[in-house]
Amino acid sequence: MNFFFFLDHTDNELCSQCDIFNYPAARHLSVYDSIDRLLIAYYSDGIRWHSKIITKIAKEESLSLNKNELPYNFQDKSVIFSLYPETDFNLQYPYIQKKVKSIPSWRCNIKIMSTNTSTSYQGDIPPNFLTKNLSLVSCSPMLQFEENIDNYLYLINFTADPIKKNFTLTSKNQFHSSVSFNFKTNTINIINLSDLIKDSKSNFLITTSRDHGGIPIYLSKTKDNTSMSLEHTHPPTEYLFLGNRFYFQKLKKNFYLK
Amino acid sequence: MIKKIISNNYTRRIRNFFSILPTPYYHPKKNFLKVSDFFFWSSNKNFNTKFQLVNLSSNISPENAVIEEVSIWIYNSDGIKIKQKDFIINPFELKEVEFNDLEGYGSFFVFHDFYSKDLKDKKSFAVDRGYVGYKKNNGVWSYMHGNHNACAIDHKQNIQCLIAKSFKHNSYSPQVRFNDCSNFSVILNNPLKSKLKFNISLYTNDKLVENYHHKIKPFGTKKVDLNANNISSLNLNSKILLCRPIILKEYSSYFDIFHG
């Protein structure tokens, strides 16, 4: 079963919500048990994992959960959660429940809401992201340059190890204008890209990290939060159909990370 | 050898017909080397669409990126090809292709002339699953990426649909709820060479409240506008194995669009 997350933002008007489903999108292409499941949330304090059973979702049902509905001590933390059978969970750490296979991936609608609109995408963290050594190459053509628009990059990184490690992310554009950011593992990292954009308005951003990866997500919004856009970039394999797609992922990462 | 037999198109059709290990896509036939998603466009005086056309070889094997010829085939909602736009795109280049010269809605393919020895050796196909932006009035471009392997073409521009169907109907339930918006649309296109029938079932608290039947012409697109009043979730039924729609939700100041 995948993990899911809330997208935190420094703008107090914005809040984060997830639509969570206790069934996959395409049942005929999935292997899963139709059972009640517990929604368990986790955060790391840098030393150990903290967890809480938030609620139970009946089989084949769904719910919407706002981050501000979580217990008070979770509300200012970077939180991930997943769904577990009542007989197979662990509160000590983000336990990977392996008996679920789903095509397409089991997702949750991950949303940022303002007073007058919302933006979302169908998101998840594959369980192997917690256990693998990842790197990152994210190529985005989604920056927007109008004066009244802010652009942000999220990097969602969670590892099985609760220690929060620092790592560096570098973003550069076609004109090689480059900025480095300090991010942390086990964190919903967010950075305002305005400093990079103001020098050269190149709408092709290449963001890399040798040390850690995650889910790169791009948020653009008008300053008054009346219109917003949210989308992640594809991993390199998504530009290939069939065959040895990971060969090409390696080629691309070798090129950008060398 | 066994893997080759169970994964060829003939076996895939049998598997899908009997729903035994169904598979959502077929392999491109020999010489059908250019693969694309079937992207949605919509354009009127208040709404525009933009495709971020990126050199595909730079995204796949940047060390050996090449100049590409790219053809965008644009269809209207009735499945009639109304325009073809051709481009030359350099390595690492980005071109922004807007649709404000058109009126209405429909879908489009983006075929890149890129097939390398590496792709042949690794039995892979490059596919454009790029980013489409949608904009209402002076709002932001709301981006959505491609996520299907819809069709392939050969050098004579013959088209092959890669989307698999089965004998029985299949259900798809987008993992999204609708009780936070006023209205929403379900958008589905048909990259098949035959008509596609589908049903939309709407649920309130997981109880069925409405059921609608629709047909889409070959290469056509259907945008079904619905009132979100008390609708919590929906379900699509069709013979396509992965009947994944686009969802457009309307809010008081803007909209949200994403793959369901």
XYZ file of C-alpha atoms in Angstrom:
518
model
C 0.000 0.000 0.000
C 1.238 3.474 -0.876
C 1.763 6.351 1.509
C 0.072 9.737 1.148
C 0.794 13.209 2.509
C -0.504 16.703 3.214
C 0.961 19.684 1.345
C 1.809 22.340 3.922
C 2.202 25.974 2.919
C 3.460 29.092 4.698
C 0.451 31.138 3.481
C -2.074 30.996 6.330
C -5.033 31.246 3.946
C -4.101 27.904 2.359
C -4.943 24.571 3.879
C -4.301 21.010 2.849
C -6.869 18.271 2.356
C -6.794 14.679 1.073
C -9.590 12.566 -0.418
C -8.820 9.045 0.772
C -10.321 5.911 -0.758
C -10.514 2.440 0.734
C -10.602 0.900 -2.736
C -8.417 1.177 -5.845
C -9.493 3.069 -8.978
C -9.570 -0.024 -11.220
C -10.637 -3.023 -9.147
C -10.303 -5.435 -12.098
C -6.611 -4.529 -12.489
C -5.816 -4.680 -8.766
C -5.107 -7.258 -6.086
C -6.480 -6.140 -2.738
C -8.739 -7.241 0.117
C -12.071 -5.472 0.365
C -11.922 -4.816 4.134
C -12.211 -2.017 6.682
C -8.870 -0.218 7.061
C -7.258 2.006 9.685
C -5.862 5.352 8.608
C -2.555 5.752 10.481
C -0.573 8.999 10.363
C 3.163 9.300 11.097
C 5.682 12.086 11.591
C 9.336 12.092 12.580
C 10.769 14.387 15.258
C 14.262 13.643 13.913
C 14.883 10.897 16.451
C 11.866 8.604 16.301
C 8.533 8.172 14.559
C 5.303 9.313 16.187
C 2.043 7.806 15.028
C -1.684 7.868 15.618
C -4.666 5.885 14.390
C -6.751 8.732 12.970
C -9.894 6.884 11.956
C -11.268 3.737 10.399
C -12.574 3.733 6.811
C -15.189 1.091 6.082
C -14.564 -1.172 3.100
C -15.301 0.388 -0.303
C -15.821 3.826 1.284
C -13.965 7.116 1.186
C -13.509 10.291 3.194
C -12.024 13.782 2.973
C -9.561 14.728 5.693
C -8.231 18.214 6.406
C -4.806 18.499 7.961
C -6.308 20.690 10.681
C -8.502 17.733 11.706
C -5.404 15.780 12.785
C -4.426 15.710 16.486
C -2.914 19.024 17.589
C 0.662 17.723 17.811
C 0.508 16.573 14.143
C -0.708 19.859 12.694
C 2.649 21.640 12.402
C 4.586 18.514 11.376
C 5.352 16.892 8.010
C 2.822 14.068 8.048
C 2.497 10.923 5.956
C -0.221 8.337 6.298
C -1.379 5.035 4.897
C -4.237 2.531 5.214
C -3.829 -0.723 7.134
C -5.932 -3.817 7.865
C -6.982 -3.904 11.520
C -4.831 -7.001 11.997
C -1.680 -5.844 10.222
C -0.190 -2.504 11.290
C 2.678 -1.122 13.339
C 2.720 2.155 15.238
C 6.487 2.173 15.760
C 7.388 3.243 12.220
C 5.760 3.713 8.761
C 5.123 0.045 8.180
C 4.990 -1.137 4.577
C 1.930 -3.272 3.914
C 2.789 -5.443 0.931
C -0.402 -7.302 0.058
C -1.779 -4.650 -2.290
C -1.082 -4.329 -6.014
C -2.896 -1.727 -8.038
C -2.910 -0.502 -11.650
C -2.952 2.442 -11.800
C -1.203 3.189 -8.542
C -3.509 3.500 -5.480
C -3.762 7.258 -5.090
C -5.347 9.947 -3.023
C -6.513 13.377 -4.217
C -3.954 15.701 -2.612
C -5.311 19.209 -2.506
C -4.424 22.759 -1.504
C -7.460 24.919 -0.762
C -7.833 28.684 -0.559
C -11.016 30.542 0.375
C -12.288 30.596 -3.220
C -10.613 27.763 -5.121
C -8.607 24.549 -4.868
C -5.879 22.785 -6.789
C -4.960 19.124 -6.578
C -3.326 16.123 -8.147
C -3.671 12.358 -7.768
C -0.659 11.594 -5.595
C 1.088 8.910 -3.606
C 4.486 7.885 -2.274
C 5.403 4.383 -3.475
C 6.585 2.328 -0.470
C 9.981 1.630 -2.038
C 10.714 5.377 -1.873
C 11.107 4.883 1.889
C 13.645 2.101 1.584
C 15.705 2.918 -1.539
C 18.617 5.302 -1.977
C 17.094 7.814 -4.361
C 18.487 10.658 -6.415
C 16.482 13.288 -8.284
C 16.280 14.675 -11.810
C 13.098 16.696 -12.347
C 12.564 18.689 -15.572
C 9.668 21.130 -15.332
C 8.189 23.406 -18.022
C 5.538 24.683 -15.594
C 6.969 27.984 -14.264
C 4.874 31.124 -14.755
C 6.354 34.613 -14.860
C 3.549 37.147 -14.486
C 4.139 39.687 -11.700
C 1.152 38.517 -9.688
C 2.140 34.817 -9.715
C 4.319 32.955 -7.202
C 5.937 29.632 -8.088
C 6.922 27.015 -5.508
C 8.723 23.709 -5.620
C 7.761 20.986 -3.164
C 9.962 17.963 -2.619
C 8.271 15.247 -0.616
C 10.937 13.068 0.979
C 10.340 10.336 3.515
C 12.705 7.529 4.493
C 12.364 4.552 6.828
C 15.089 6.067 9.032
C 13.509 8.747 11.307
C 16.713 10.836 11.397
C 16.277 14.121 9.511
C 19.296 14.556 7.260
C 20.186 17.739 5.387
C 20.710 17.570 1.658
C 21.144 19.992 -1.205
C 18.920 20.439 -4.212
C 20.072 22.451 -7.214
C 17.704 24.095 -9.703
C 18.974 25.596 -12.922
C 17.329 26.836 -16.083
C 18.262 26.775 -19.769
C 20.464 29.841 -19.283
C 22.305 28.059 -16.463
C 21.045 30.438 -13.829
C 21.379 28.196 -10.801
C 20.182 28.179 -7.196
C 20.800 25.631 -4.439
C 18.388 24.863 -1.629
C 18.920 23.074 1.673
C 16.221 20.485 2.240
C 15.667 17.769 4.862
C 14.658 14.141 4.709
C 11.326 13.121 6.306
C 9.938 16.522 5.448
C 7.433 18.218 3.145
C 10.066 20.604 1.749
C 8.897 23.773 -0.002
C 10.810 26.648 -1.600
C 9.681 29.818 -3.367
C 11.330 29.890 -6.802
C 11.008 33.672 -7.281
C 14.718 34.318 -6.693
C 15.632 32.005 -9.528
C 12.995 33.362 -11.882
C 13.627 37.088 -11.467
C 17.021 36.919 -13.218
C 16.062 34.952 -16.316
C 12.593 34.006 -17.410
C 13.366 30.577 -18.771
C 10.484 28.174 -18.508
C 12.472 24.952 -18.310
C 13.725 24.173 -14.849
C 16.029 21.230 -14.149
C 16.208 20.276 -10.494
C 18.700 17.691 -9.303
C 19.996 16.039 -6.164
C 22.604 13.320 -5.924
C 21.890 12.479 -2.295
C 18.121 12.147 -1.959
C 15.033 12.083 -4.140
C 11.312 12.196 -3.564
C 8.206 13.545 -5.261
C 8.827 16.933 -6.976
C 5.641 19.013 -7.187
C 5.216 22.485 -8.678
C 2.667 24.962 -7.330
C 1.862 28.224 -9.118
C -0.652 30.619 -7.633
C -1.757 34.203 -7.956
C -0.712 36.223 -4.924
C -4.365 36.634 -3.902
C -4.902 32.822 -4.084
C -7.806 33.134 -6.538
C -6.215 30.765 -9.060
C -3.724 27.933 -8.482
C -2.011 25.076 -10.328
C -0.443 21.924 -8.876
C 1.314 19.136 -10.765
C 4.257 16.802 -10.263
C 6.901 16.040 -12.861
C 7.253 12.599 -14.365
C 10.064 10.316 -13.314
C 12.340 9.726 -16.362
C 10.808 6.278 -17.059
C 7.408 7.824 -17.818
C 8.601 9.043 -21.226
C 9.049 5.429 -22.297
C 6.625 2.696 -23.186
C 7.642 -0.969 -22.781
C 11.133 -2.487 -22.735
C 13.978 -1.640 -20.403
C 12.799 1.766 -19.264
C 15.229 1.920 -16.338
C 18.181 1.818 -18.741
C 17.069 5.227 -20.001
C 16.434 6.528 -16.491
C 20.054 5.697 -15.700
C 21.235 7.493 -18.874
C 19.314 10.623 -17.955
C 20.457 10.642 -14.329
C 24.082 10.056 -15.343
C 23.860 13.039 -17.690
C 22.351 15.499 -15.227
C 24.106 14.308 -12.072
C 27.625 13.991 -13.470
C 10.190 -17.440 -24.871
C 7.162 -17.984 -22.563
C 7.235 -14.291 -21.644
C 7.278 -13.425 -25.350
C 4.252 -15.654 -26.025
C 2.132 -14.383 -23.116
C 2.903 -10.751 -23.905
C 2.335 -10.630 -27.662
C -0.733 -8.768 -28.918
C -2.616 -11.921 -29.933
C -2.266 -13.418 -26.449
C -3.033 -10.055 -24.874
C -6.335 -9.931 -26.795
C -7.269 -13.401 -25.549
C -6.250 -12.494 -21.996
C -8.343 -9.329 -22.145
C -11.349 -11.007 -23.803
C -11.577 -13.536 -20.986
C -10.341 -11.096 -18.300
C -7.420 -13.372 -17.420
C -4.466 -11.203 -16.346
C -5.894 -8.266 -18.319
C -3.455 -5.720 -19.665
C -4.365 -2.088 -20.429
C -2.175 -1.633 -23.550
C -1.151 -3.425 -26.734
C 2.324 -3.404 -28.248
C 2.901 -1.121 -31.229
C 2.972 -3.098 -34.492
C 6.148 -3.314 -36.581
C 7.209 0.161 -37.816
C 4.688 1.948 -35.571
C 7.419 3.811 -33.730
C 5.896 7.161 -32.704
C 3.693 6.917 -29.601
C 1.564 9.615 -28.007
C -1.013 10.237 -25.347
C -4.347 11.688 -26.555
C -4.369 15.081 -24.825
C -7.433 17.248 -24.149
C -7.748 20.804 -25.503
C -10.446 23.416 -24.962
C -10.598 26.942 -26.314
C -13.093 29.823 -26.278
C -12.962 33.542 -25.537
C -12.515 32.906 -21.796
C -10.519 29.674 -21.841
C -7.263 28.630 -23.497
C -5.039 25.563 -23.725
C -1.259 25.413 -24.101
C 0.972 22.402 -24.753
C 4.559 22.563 -23.502
C 6.348 20.891 -26.402
C 9.729 19.621 -25.236
C 12.378 17.797 -27.270
C 11.714 14.177 -26.319
C 15.209 12.817 -27.010
C 16.582 15.334 -24.470
C 14.225 13.848 -21.892
C 15.216 10.265 -22.648
C 18.867 10.185 -23.688
C 20.175 13.751 -23.269
C 23.749 12.753 -24.110
C 22.550 11.896 -27.622
C 19.735 14.411 -28.035
C 18.746 15.088 -31.654
C 16.742 17.605 -33.675
C 13.172 16.297 -33.910
C 10.332 16.781 -36.350
C 7.088 16.885 -34.376
C 3.516 16.683 -35.676
C 0.543 17.666 -33.543
C -2.691 16.115 -34.871
C -5.706 18.009 -33.565
C -9.233 16.530 -33.502
C -12.525 18.198 -32.646
C -15.070 16.692 -30.244
C -16.659 14.706 -33.116
C -13.352 13.014 -33.901
C -12.644 14.937 -37.112
C -9.012 15.879 -37.656
C -9.237 19.650 -37.986
C -5.615 20.695 -38.012
C -2.039 19.483 -38.098
C 0.759 21.627 -36.709
C 4.348 20.676 -37.606
C 7.467 21.781 -35.763
C 11.214 21.336 -35.785
C 12.482 21.249 -32.232
C 16.123 21.415 -31.191
C 17.705 19.486 -28.325
C 16.620 20.912 -24.944
C 14.270 23.345 -26.659
C 10.792 24.133 -25.347
C 8.046 25.497 -27.602
C 4.734 26.668 -26.197
C 1.864 25.674 -28.508
C -1.364 27.520 -27.789
C -4.805 26.521 -29.071
C -6.419 29.976 -29.131
C -6.748 29.754 -32.944
C -9.430 27.089 -32.398
C -12.938 27.162 -30.927
C -14.563 24.317 -28.978
C -12.851 21.289 -27.503
C -11.328 17.995 -28.546
C -8.117 16.030 -28.256
C -4.688 15.926 -29.880
C -1.709 13.642 -30.455
C 1.929 14.746 -30.355
C 4.111 12.498 -32.513
C 7.888 12.952 -32.346
C 10.175 11.655 -35.060
C 12.561 10.062 -32.570
C 13.583 6.411 -32.603
C 17.171 5.485 -31.773
C 19.291 2.345 -31.846
C 19.128 2.357 -28.041
C 15.320 2.351 -28.115
C 15.369 -0.519 -30.604
C 17.899 -2.509 -28.567
C 15.977 -2.006 -25.312
C 12.591 -2.720 -27.003
C 11.220 0.629 -25.806
C 9.259 3.421 -27.469
C 9.553 7.131 -26.724
C 6.165 8.568 -25.797
C 5.092 12.151 -25.332
C 3.241 12.364 -22.027
C 3.989 16.016 -21.582
C 2.351 18.911 -19.825
C -0.805 20.718 -20.917
C -1.816 24.025 -19.347
C -5.404 25.315 -19.120
C -6.244 28.909 -18.324
C -9.442 30.850 -17.651
C -9.348 34.628 -18.172
C -6.302 36.027 -16.341
C -5.696 33.134 -13.962
C -2.645 30.875 -13.805
C -2.041 28.100 -16.313
C -3.350 25.014 -14.520
C -1.067 22.155 -15.589
C -1.791 18.472 -16.068
C 0.559 15.840 -17.432
C -0.234 13.101 -19.944
C -0.592 9.579 -18.601
C -1.700 7.228 -21.386
C -0.035 5.423 -24.280
C -2.967 6.073 -26.581
C -1.840 5.568 -30.193
C 1.183 4.909 -32.412
C 1.773 5.847 -36.057
C 4.074 4.485 -38.765
C 6.029 6.429 -41.402
C 2.986 6.386 -43.728
C 0.957 8.020 -40.948
C -1.247 4.968 -40.417
C -2.546 4.988 -36.867
C -2.728 2.108 -34.374
C -4.689 2.354 -31.137
C -2.794 0.901 -28.153
C -5.663 1.073 -25.666
C -7.010 -2.373 -24.780
C -10.681 -3.362 -24.528
C -12.284 -6.421 -23.013
C -15.462 -8.374 -23.726
C -17.118 -7.311 -20.497
C -17.487 -3.836 -19.031
C -14.835 -2.516 -16.666
C -15.307 -0.072 -13.878
C -13.068 2.895 -13.055
C -13.585 4.982 -9.911
C -11.471 8.157 -9.811
C -10.076 8.554 -6.296
C -11.578 11.990 -5.784
C -14.661 13.362 -4.009
C -16.938 16.124 -5.284
C -18.591 17.575 -2.189
C -16.313 20.641 -2.140
C -17.269 22.154 -5.532
C -20.359 23.527 -7.270
C -20.077 21.830 -10.658
C -17.661 19.471 -12.281
C -17.002 17.868 -15.669
C -15.947 14.376 -16.620
C -13.842 14.433 -19.790
C -13.146 11.272 -21.750
C -11.689 10.839 -25.225
C -11.752 7.878 -27.579
C -8.518 6.903 -29.344
C -10.223 3.778 -30.758
C -11.254 3.396 -34.405
C -14.756 2.407 -33.255
C -17.450 4.138 -31.174
C -16.963 4.014 -27.422
C -19.954 3.650 -25.106
C -19.588 4.504 -21.438
C -21.759 5.049 -18.360
C -21.210 7.530 -15.560
C -22.706 6.591 -12.187
C -22.899 9.235 -9.471
C -22.968 8.390 -5.770
C -23.993 10.204 -2.604
C -22.378 8.657 0.446
C -21.626 5.615 -1.685
C -25.308 5.178 -2.711
C -26.137 5.363 -6.440
C -28.178 8.481 -7.294
C -27.779 8.994 -11.079
C -26.633 7.018 -14.088
C -25.866 8.523 -17.521
C -25.095 6.773 -20.829
C -22.807 8.331 -23.435
C -21.155 7.531 -26.769
C -17.969 8.989 -28.226
C -17.141 8.837 -31.922
C -13.715 7.487 -32.994
C -11.038 10.029 -32.011
C -13.791 12.126 -30.454
C -14.031 13.687 -27.009
C -16.948 14.022 -24.589
C -17.110 16.615 -21.837
C -19.988 15.787 -19.502
C -20.962 18.703 -17.249
C -22.480 17.662 -13.926
C -23.934 19.343 -10.874
C -21.938 18.397 -7.788
C -24.890 18.818 -5.442
C -24.342 16.121 -2.789
C -22.212 13.974 -5.099
C -19.415 12.291 -3.187
C -17.919 9.983 -5.831
C -18.403 8.593 -9.332
C -17.787 5.504 -11.371
C -17.196 5.024 -15.111
C -18.068 1.836 -16.953
C -16.853 0.917 -20.423
C -15.129 -1.868 -22.330
C -11.829 0.004 -22.141
C -9.643 -1.636 -19.514
C -8.299 1.640 -18.144
C -11.130 4.125 -18.628
C -9.351 6.968 -16.900
C -11.092 10.338 -17.311
C -9.954 13.892 -16.816
C -11.793 15.678 -14.016
C -12.474 19.428 -14.078
C -13.880 20.859 -10.839
C -15.288 24.377 -10.723
C -14.866 26.656 -7.716
C -16.080 30.185 -7.100
C -12.934 31.925 -8.429
C -11.216 29.250 -10.587
C -11.090 25.577 -11.556
C -9.006 22.478 -10.903
C -8.155 19.978 -13.646
C -6.352 16.644 -13.257
C -6.317 13.015 -14.360
C -8.848 11.082 -12.337
